[in-house]
mmCIF file of C-alpha atoms in Angstrom:
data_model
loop_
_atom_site.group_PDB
_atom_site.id
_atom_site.type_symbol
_atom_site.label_atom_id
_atom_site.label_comp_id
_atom_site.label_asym_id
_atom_site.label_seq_id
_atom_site.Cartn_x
_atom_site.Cartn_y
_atom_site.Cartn_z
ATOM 1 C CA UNK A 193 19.396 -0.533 -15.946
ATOM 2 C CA UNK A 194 20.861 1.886 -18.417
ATOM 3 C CA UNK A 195 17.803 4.183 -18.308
ATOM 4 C CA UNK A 196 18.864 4.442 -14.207
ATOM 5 C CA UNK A 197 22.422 4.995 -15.037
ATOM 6 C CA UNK A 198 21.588 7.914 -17.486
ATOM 7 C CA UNK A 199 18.949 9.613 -15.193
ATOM 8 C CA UNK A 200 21.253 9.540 -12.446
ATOM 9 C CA UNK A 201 24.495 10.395 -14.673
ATOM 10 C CA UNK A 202 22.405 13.592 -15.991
ATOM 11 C CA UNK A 203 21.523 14.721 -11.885
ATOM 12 C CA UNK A 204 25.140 14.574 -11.435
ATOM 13 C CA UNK A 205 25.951 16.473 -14.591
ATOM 14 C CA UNK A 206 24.006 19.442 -13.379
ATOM 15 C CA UNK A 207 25.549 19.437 -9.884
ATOM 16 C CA UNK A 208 28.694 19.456 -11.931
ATOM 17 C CA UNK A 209 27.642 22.316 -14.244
ATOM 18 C CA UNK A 210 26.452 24.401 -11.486
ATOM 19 C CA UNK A 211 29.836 24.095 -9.171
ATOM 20 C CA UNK A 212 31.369 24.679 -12.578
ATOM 21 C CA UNK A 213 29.930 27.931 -13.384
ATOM 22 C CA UNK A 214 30.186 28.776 -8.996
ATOM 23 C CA UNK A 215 26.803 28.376 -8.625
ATOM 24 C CA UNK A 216 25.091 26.070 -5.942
ATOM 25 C CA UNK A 217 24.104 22.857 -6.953
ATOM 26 C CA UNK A 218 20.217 22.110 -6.373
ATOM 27 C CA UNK A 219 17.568 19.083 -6.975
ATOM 28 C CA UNK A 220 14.270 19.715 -8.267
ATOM 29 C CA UNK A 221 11.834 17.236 -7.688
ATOM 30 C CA UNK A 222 7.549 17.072 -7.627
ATOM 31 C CA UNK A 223 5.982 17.990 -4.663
ATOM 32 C CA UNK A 224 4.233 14.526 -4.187
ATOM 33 C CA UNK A 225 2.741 14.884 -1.120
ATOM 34 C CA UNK A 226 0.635 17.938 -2.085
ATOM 35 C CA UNK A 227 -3.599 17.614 -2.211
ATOM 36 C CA UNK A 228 -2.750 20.156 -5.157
ATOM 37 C CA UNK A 229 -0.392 17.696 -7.361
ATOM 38 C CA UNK A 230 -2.769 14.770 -6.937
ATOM 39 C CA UNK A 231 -6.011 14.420 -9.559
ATOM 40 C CA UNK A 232 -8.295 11.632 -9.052
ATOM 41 C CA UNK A 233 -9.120 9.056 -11.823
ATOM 42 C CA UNK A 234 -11.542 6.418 -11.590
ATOM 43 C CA UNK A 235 -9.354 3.963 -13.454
ATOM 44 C CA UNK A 236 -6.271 4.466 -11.758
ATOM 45 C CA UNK A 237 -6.388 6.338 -8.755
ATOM 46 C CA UNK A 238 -4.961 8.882 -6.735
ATOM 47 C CA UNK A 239 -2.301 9.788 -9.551
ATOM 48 C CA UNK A 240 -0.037 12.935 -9.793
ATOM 49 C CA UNK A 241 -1.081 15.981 -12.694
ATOM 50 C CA UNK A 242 1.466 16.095 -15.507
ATOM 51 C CA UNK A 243 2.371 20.207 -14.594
ATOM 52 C CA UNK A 244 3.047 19.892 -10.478
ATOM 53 C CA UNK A 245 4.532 22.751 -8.573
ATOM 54 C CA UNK A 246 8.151 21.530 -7.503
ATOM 55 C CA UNK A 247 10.229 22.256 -4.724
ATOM 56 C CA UNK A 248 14.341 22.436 -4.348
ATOM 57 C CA UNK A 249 16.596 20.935 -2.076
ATOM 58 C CA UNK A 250 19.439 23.412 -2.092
ATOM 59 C CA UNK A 251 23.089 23.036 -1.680
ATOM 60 C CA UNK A 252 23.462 26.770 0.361
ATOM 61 C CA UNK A 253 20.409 26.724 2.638
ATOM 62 C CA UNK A 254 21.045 25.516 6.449
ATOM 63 C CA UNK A 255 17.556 23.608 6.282
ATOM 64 C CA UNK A 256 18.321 21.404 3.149
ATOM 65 C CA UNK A 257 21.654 21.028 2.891
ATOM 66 C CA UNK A 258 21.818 17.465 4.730
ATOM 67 C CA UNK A 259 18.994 15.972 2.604
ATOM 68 C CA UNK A 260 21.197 17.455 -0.784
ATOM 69 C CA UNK A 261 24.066 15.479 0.854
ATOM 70 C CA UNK A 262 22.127 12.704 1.425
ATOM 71 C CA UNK A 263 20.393 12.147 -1.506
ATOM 72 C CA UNK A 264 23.916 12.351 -3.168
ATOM 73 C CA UNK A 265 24.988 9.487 -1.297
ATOM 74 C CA UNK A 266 22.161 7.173 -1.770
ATOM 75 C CA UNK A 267 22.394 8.447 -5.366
ATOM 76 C CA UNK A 268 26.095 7.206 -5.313
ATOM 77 C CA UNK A 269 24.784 3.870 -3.555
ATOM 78 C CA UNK A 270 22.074 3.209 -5.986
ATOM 79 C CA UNK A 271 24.289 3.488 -9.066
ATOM 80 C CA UNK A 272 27.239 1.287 -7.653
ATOM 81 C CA UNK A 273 24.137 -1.717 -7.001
ATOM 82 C CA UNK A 274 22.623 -1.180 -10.340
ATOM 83 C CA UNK A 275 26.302 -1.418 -12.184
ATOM 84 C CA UNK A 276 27.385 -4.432 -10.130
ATOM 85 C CA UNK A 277 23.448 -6.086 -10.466
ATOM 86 C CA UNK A 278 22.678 -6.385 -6.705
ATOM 87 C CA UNK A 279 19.951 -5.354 -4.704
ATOM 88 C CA UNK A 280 20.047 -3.770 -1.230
ATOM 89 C CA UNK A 281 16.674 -3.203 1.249
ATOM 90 C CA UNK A 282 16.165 -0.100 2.626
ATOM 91 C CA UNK A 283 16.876 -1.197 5.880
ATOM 92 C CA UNK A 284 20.244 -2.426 4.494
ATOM 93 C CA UNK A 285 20.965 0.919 3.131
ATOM 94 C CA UNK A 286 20.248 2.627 6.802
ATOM 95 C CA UNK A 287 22.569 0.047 8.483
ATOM 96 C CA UNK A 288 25.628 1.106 5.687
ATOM 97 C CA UNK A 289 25.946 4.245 8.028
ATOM 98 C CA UNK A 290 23.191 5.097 10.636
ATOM 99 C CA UNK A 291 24.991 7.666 12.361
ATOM 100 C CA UNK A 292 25.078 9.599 8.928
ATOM 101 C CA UNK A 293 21.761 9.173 7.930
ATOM 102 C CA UNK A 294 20.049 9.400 11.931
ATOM 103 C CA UNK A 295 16.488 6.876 11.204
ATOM 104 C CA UNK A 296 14.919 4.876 8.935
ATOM 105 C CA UNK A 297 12.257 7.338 8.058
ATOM 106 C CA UNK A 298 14.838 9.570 6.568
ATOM 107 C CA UNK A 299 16.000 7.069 4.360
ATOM 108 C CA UNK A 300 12.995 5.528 3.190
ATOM 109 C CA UNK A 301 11.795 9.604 2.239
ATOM 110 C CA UNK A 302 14.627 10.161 0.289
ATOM 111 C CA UNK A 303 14.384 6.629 -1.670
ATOM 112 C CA UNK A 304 11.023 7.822 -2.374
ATOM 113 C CA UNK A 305 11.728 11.422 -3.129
ATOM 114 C CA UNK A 306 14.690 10.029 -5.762
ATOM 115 C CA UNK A 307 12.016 7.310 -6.892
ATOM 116 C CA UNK A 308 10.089 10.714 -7.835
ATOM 117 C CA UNK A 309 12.335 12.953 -8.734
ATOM 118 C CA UNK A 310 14.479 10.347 -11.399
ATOM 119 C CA UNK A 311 10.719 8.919 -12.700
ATOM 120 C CA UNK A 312 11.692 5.462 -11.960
ATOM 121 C CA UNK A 313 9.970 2.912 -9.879
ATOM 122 C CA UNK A 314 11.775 2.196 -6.784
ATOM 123 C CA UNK A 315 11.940 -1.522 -7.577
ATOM 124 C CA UNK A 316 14.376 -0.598 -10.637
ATOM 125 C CA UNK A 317 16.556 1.395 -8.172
ATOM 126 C CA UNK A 318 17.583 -1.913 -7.028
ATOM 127 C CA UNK A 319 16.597 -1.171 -3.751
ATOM 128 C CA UNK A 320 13.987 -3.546 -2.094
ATOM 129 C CA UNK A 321 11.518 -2.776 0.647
ATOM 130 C CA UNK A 322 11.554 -5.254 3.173
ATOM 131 C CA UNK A 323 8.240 -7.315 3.317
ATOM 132 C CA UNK A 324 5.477 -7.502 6.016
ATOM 133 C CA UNK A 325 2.440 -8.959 4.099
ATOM 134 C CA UNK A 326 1.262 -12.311 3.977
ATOM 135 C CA UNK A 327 -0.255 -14.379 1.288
ATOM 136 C CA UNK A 328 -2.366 -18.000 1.439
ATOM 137 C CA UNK A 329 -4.656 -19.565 -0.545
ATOM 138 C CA UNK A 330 -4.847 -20.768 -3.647
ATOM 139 C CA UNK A 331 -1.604 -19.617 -5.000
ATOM 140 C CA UNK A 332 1.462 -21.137 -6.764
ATOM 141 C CA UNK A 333 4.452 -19.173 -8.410
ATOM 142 C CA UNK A 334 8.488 -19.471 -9.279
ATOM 143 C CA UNK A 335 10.758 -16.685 -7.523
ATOM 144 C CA UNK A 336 12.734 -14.843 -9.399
ATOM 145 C CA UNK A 337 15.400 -17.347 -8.511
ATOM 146 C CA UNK A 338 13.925 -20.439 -9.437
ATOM 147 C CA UNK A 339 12.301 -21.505 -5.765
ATOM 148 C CA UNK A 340 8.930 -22.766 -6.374
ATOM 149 C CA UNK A 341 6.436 -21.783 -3.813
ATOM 150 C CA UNK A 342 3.109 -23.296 -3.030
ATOM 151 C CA UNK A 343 0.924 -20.773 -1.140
ATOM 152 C CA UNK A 344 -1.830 -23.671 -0.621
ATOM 153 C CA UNK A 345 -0.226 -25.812 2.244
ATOM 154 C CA UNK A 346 -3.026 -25.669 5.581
ATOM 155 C CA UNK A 347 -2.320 -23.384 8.097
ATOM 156 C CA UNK A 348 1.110 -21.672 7.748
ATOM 157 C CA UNK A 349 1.309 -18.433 5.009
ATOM 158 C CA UNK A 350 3.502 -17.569 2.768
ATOM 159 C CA UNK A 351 5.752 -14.494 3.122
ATOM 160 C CA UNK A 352 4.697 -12.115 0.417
ATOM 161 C CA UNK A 353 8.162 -11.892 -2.146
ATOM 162 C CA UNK A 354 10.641 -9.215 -2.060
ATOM 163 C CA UNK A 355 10.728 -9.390 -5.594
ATOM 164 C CA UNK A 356 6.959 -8.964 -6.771
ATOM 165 C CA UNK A 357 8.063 -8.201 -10.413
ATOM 166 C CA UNK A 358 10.342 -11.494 -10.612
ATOM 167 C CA UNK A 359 7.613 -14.048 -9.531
ATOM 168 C CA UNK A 360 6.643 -15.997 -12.690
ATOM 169 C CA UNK A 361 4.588 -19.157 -13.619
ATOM 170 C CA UNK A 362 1.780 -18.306 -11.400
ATOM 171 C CA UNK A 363 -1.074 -20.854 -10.905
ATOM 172 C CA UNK A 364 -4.415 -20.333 -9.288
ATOM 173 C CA UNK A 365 -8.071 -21.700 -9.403
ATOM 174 C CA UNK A 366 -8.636 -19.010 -6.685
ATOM 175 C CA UNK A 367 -12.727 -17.467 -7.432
ATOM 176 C CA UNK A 368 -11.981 -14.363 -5.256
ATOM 177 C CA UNK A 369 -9.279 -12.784 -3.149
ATOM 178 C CA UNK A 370 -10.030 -11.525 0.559
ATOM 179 C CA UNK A 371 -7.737 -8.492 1.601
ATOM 180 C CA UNK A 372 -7.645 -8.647 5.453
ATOM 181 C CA UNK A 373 -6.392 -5.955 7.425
ATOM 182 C CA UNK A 374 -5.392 -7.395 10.523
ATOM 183 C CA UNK A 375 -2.623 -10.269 10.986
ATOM 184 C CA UNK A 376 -5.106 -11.712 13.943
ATOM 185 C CA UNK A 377 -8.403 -12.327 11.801
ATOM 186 C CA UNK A 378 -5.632 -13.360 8.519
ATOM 187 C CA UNK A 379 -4.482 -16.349 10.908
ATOM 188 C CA UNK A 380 -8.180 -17.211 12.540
ATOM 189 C CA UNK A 381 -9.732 -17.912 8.609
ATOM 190 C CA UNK A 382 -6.171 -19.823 8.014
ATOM 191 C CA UNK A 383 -6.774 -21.968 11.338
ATOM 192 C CA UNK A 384 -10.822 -21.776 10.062
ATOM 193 C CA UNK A 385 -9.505 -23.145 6.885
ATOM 194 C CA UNK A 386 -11.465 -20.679 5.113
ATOM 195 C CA UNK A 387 -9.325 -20.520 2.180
ATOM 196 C CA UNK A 388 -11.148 -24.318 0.890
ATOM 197 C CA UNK A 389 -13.911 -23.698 2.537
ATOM 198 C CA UNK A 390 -16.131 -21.833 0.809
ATOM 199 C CA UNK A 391 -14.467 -21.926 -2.705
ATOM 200 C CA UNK A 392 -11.051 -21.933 -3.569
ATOM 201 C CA UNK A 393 -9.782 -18.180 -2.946
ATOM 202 C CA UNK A 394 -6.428 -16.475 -1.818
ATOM 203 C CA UNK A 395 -6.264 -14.585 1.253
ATOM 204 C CA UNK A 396 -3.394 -11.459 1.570
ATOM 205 C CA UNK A 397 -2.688 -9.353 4.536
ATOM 206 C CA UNK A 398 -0.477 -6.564 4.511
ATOM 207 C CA UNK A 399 -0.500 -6.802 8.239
ATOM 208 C CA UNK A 400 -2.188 -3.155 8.626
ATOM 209 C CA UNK A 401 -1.322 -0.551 6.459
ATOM 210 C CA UNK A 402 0.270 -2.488 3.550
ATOM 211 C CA UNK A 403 4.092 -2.363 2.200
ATOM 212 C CA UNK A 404 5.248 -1.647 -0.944
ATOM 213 C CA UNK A 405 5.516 -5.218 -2.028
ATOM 214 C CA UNK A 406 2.123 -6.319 -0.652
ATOM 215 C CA UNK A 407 0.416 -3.567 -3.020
ATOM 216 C CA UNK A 408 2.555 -5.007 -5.612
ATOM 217 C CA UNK A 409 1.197 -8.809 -5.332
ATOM 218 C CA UNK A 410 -2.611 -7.529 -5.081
ATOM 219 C CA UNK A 411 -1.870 -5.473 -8.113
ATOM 220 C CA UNK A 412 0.165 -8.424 -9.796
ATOM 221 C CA UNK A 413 -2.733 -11.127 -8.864
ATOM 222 C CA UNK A 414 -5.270 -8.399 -10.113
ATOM 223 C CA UNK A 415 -3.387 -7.863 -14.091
ATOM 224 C CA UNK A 416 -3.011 -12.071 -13.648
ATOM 225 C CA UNK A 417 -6.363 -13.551 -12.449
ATOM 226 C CA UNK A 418 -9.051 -10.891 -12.973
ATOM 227 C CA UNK A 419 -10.404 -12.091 -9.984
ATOM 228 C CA UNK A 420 -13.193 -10.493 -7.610
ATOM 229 C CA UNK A 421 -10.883 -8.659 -4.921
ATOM 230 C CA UNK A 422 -12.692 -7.995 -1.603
ATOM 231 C CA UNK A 423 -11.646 -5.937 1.700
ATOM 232 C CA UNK A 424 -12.533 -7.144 5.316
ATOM 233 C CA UNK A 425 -11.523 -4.435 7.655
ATOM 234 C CA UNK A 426 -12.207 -2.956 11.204
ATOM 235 C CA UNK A 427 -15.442 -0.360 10.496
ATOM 236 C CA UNK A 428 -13.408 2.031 11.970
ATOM 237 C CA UNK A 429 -11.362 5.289 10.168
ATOM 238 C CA UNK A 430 -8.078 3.672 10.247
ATOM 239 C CA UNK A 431 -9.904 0.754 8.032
ATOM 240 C CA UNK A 432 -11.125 2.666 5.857
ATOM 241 C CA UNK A 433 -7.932 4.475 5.263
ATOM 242 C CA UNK A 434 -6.397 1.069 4.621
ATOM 243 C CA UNK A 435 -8.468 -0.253 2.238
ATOM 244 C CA UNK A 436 -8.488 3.395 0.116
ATOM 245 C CA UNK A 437 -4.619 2.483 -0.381
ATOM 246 C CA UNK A 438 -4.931 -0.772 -1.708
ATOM 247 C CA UNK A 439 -8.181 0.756 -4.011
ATOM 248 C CA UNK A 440 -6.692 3.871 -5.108
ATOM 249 C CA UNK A 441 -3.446 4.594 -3.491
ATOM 250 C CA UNK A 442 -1.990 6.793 -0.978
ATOM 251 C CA UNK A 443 -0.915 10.690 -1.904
ATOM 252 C CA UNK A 444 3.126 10.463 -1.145
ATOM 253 C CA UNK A 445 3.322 7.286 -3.669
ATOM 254 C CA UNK A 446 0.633 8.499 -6.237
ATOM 255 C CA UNK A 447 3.813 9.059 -8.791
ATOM 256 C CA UNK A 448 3.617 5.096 -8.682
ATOM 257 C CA UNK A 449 -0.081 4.496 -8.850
ATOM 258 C CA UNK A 450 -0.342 3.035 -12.190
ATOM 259 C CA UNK A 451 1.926 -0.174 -10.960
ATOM 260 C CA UNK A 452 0.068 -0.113 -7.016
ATOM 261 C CA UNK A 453 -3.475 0.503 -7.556
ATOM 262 C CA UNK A 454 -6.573 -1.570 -8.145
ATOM 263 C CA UNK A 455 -9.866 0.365 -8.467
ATOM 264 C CA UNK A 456 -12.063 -2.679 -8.639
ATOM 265 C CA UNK A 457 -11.724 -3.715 -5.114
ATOM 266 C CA UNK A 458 -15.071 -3.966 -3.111
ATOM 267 C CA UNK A 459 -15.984 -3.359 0.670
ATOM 268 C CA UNK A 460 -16.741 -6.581 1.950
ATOM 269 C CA UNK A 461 -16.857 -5.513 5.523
ATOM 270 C CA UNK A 462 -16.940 -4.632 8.320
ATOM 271 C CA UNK A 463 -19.611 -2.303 7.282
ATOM 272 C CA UNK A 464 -21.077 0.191 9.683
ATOM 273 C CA UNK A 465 -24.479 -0.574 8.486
ATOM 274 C CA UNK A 466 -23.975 -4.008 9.711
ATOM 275 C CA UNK A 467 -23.365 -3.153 13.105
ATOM 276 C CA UNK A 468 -26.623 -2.218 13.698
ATOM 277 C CA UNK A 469 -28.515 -5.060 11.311
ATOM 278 C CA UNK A 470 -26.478 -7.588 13.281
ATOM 279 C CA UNK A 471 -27.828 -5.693 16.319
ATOM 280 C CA UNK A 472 -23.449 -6.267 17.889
ATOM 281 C CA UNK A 473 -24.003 -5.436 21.503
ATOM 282 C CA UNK A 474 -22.965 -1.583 22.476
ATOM 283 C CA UNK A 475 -20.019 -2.543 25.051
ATOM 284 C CA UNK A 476 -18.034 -4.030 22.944
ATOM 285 C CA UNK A 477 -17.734 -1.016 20.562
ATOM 286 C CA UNK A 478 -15.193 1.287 21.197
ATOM 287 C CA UNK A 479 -15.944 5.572 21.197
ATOM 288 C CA UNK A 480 -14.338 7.803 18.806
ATOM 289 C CA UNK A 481 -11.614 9.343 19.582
ATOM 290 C CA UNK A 482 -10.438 13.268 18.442
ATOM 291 C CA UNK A 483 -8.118 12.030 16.224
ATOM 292 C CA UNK A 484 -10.801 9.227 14.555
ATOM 293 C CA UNK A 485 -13.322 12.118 13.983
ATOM 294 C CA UNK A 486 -10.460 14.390 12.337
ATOM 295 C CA UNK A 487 -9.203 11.372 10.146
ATOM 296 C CA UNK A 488 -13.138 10.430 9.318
ATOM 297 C CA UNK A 489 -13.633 14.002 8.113
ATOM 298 C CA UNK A 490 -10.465 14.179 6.429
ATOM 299 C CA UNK A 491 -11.379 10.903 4.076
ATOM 300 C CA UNK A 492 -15.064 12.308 3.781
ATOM 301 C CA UNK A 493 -13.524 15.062 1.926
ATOM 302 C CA UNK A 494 -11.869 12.944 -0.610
ATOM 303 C CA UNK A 495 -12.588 13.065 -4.351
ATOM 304 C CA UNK A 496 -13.345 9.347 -4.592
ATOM 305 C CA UNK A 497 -15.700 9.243 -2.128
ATOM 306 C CA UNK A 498 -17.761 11.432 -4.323
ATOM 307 C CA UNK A 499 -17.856 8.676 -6.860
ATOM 308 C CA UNK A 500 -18.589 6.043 -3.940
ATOM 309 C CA UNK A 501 -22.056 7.385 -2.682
ATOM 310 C CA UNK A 502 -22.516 3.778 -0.917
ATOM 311 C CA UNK A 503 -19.306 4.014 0.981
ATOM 312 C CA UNK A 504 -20.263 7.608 1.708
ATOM 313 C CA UNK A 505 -23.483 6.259 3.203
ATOM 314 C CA UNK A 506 -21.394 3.995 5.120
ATOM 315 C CA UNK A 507 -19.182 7.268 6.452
ATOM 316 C CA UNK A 508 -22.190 8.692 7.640
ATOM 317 C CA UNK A 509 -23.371 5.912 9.619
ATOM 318 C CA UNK A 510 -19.930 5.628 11.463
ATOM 319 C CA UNK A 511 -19.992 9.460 11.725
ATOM 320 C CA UNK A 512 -23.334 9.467 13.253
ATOM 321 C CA UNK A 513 -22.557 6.905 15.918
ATOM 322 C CA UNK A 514 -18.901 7.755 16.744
ATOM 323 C CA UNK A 515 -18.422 4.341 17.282
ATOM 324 C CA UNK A 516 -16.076 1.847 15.819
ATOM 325 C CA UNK A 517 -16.104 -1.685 15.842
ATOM 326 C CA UNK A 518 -12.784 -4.432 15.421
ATOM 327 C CA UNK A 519 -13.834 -7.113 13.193
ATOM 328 C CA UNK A 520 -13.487 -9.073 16.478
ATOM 329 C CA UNK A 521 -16.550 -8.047 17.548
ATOM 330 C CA UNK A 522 -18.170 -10.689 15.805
ATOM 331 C CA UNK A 523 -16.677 -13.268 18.049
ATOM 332 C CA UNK A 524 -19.625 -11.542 20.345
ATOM 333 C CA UNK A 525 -22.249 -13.480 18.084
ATOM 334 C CA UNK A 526 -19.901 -16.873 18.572
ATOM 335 C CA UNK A 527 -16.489 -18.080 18.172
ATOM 336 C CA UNK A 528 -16.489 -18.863 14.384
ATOM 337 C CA UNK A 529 -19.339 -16.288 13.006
ATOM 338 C CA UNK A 530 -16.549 -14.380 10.759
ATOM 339 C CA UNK A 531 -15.738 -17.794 8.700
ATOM 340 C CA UNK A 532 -18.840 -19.699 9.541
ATOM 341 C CA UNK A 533 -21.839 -16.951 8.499
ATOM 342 C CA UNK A 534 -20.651 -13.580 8.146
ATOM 343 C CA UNK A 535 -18.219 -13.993 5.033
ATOM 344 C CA UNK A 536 -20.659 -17.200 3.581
ATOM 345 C CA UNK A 537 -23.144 -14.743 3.522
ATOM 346 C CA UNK A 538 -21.569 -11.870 2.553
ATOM 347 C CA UNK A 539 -20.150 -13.932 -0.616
ATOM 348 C CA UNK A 540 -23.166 -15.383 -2.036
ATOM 349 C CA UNK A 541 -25.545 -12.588 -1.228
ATOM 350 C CA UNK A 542 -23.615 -9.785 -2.659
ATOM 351 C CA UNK A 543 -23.052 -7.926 0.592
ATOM 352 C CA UNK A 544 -20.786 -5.860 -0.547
ATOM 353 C CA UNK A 545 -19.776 -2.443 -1.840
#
């Protein structure tokens, strides 16, 4: 907490220094959502090069001048929770005063952009993103305040924790973990039972594109277990884009990537090649739109899916067709294929990627 106080305490000292010496005060942070700043590394990720350009959020110019204001204030906010040890979400901190800071979005980009700009992990900021994901399975841990929580109980998950880096004493006999996009297919395996099934294993859903805390847990279950970590998502672009997050991160967080990503996580499915072996009926796949075939060829272009030639077969296939296919469509075979053969199958055979 002293490390925060400084790097904050030093931003302020150079707004200070600059009114001091009538000059106008600026912030200087990365550029961390520039293609430019980001290198890719096989172990980590999408991560950000040591010398990025910058950019300024200026005091005197019209355009910036609200974000230097606000950033100020959160700044303000952040320090006053770190001195008195208490923790705030981010939806709390848009709630203190919505009419000044106008949406959520705003706030969440500026807790980011300080989380880049003062090199410390958001989580040490004190301020906590609220949490979507859900976790079952094979999983037991102690919150950060003592509550024991058993992730194994039937048919009901467990709310991932707010507080990823406080969870302690965590027990599992788990052989794999299944990362599943969608809430809908997360709650048909829990109803399926799938989690005892097959073998013991913990199943996580970030509920579509994952939050901050539910990259944390896979990350934290990764460094604990060394477990097998699979993906089942929709064989579509959006799925795809999903599961690259979890794997090696997403470009406006790549500052964090070392604490977010795991690189050993395998496609399980929904393959596009499997579409066709499983010969899935026609009607119920679902035509590409524009903005599928302009996200597809954005993620072709990629520097990990050099490394991946596999998954770019995979791209190619789904490409080719300009068709996409909801992991639902296996409910066209029969009303428990997913749980029954698909994954079974998958598992012991090696189908995956």
């Amino acid at each position: 907490s002293s490390e925060v106080l400084e790097a904050i305490e030093n931003v302020i000292q150079d707004v200070l220094e600059s009114l001091a010496q009538k000059k106008a005060p600026v912030l200087t942070l990365d550029n961390r959502s520039d293609w430019r700043n980001i290198e890719f590394k096989d172990s980590v990720g999408l991560q950000m090069i040591p010398r990025c350009t910058r950019r300024q959020i200026r005091s005197d110019c019209p355009r910036s001048a609200l974000k230097f204001a606000l950033m100020l204030k959160i700044l303000s906010m952040i320090y006053k929770m770190v001195q008195s040890n208490t923790y705030a979400t981010k939806r709390d901190i848009y709630y203190s005063d919505t009419l000044l800071f106008g949406s959520q979005s705003v706030v969440d980009n500026i807790i980011n952009d300080i989380s880049c700009m003062l090199k410390i992990p958001r989580r040490s900021l004190h301020i906590l993103s609220t949490t979507k994901g859900f976790v079952a399975g094979n999983l037991s841990y102690t919150e950060e305040d003592g509550t024991k929580v058993n992730c194994t109980c039937g048919a009901t998950a467990v709310t991932v924790p707010s507080n990823v880096q406080g969870i302690k004493n965590l027990i599992s006999h788990a052989k794999f973990m299944l990362i599943v996009e969608k809430d809908a297919t997360f709650q048909r395996l829990l109803d399926d039972d799938f989690c005892n099934k097959l073998s013991p294993c913990i199943m996580i859903t970030g509920r579509g594109v994952p939050d901050l805390n539910t990259r944390l847990l896979v990350r934290k279950l990764w460094d604990t277990f060394h477990i097998p970590i699979f993906t089942l998502m929709d064989a579509d672009p959006h799925g795809v884009e999903i599961m690259c997050i979890y794997k090696y991160g997403s470009v406006s967080m790549s500052f964090e990537a070392h604490h977010l990503t795991v690189p050993s996580i395998k496609w399980l499915g929904l393959l596009p090649s499997d579409i066709e072996r499983l010969n899935i009926r026609k009607d119920v796949l679902i035509p590409f739109t524009k903005q599928d075939q302009n996200k597809l060829a954005s993620i072709q272009k990629r520097p990990y899916i050099a490394c991946q030639p596999m998954w770019k077969k995979e791209l190619e296939i789904m490409a080719a067709s300009k068709l996409k296919a909801e992991i639902q469509v296996l409910t066209s075979l029969s009303s428990d294929y997913l749980s029954r053969v698909y994954l079974p199958n998958k598992l012991q055979f090696g189908g995956w990627l």
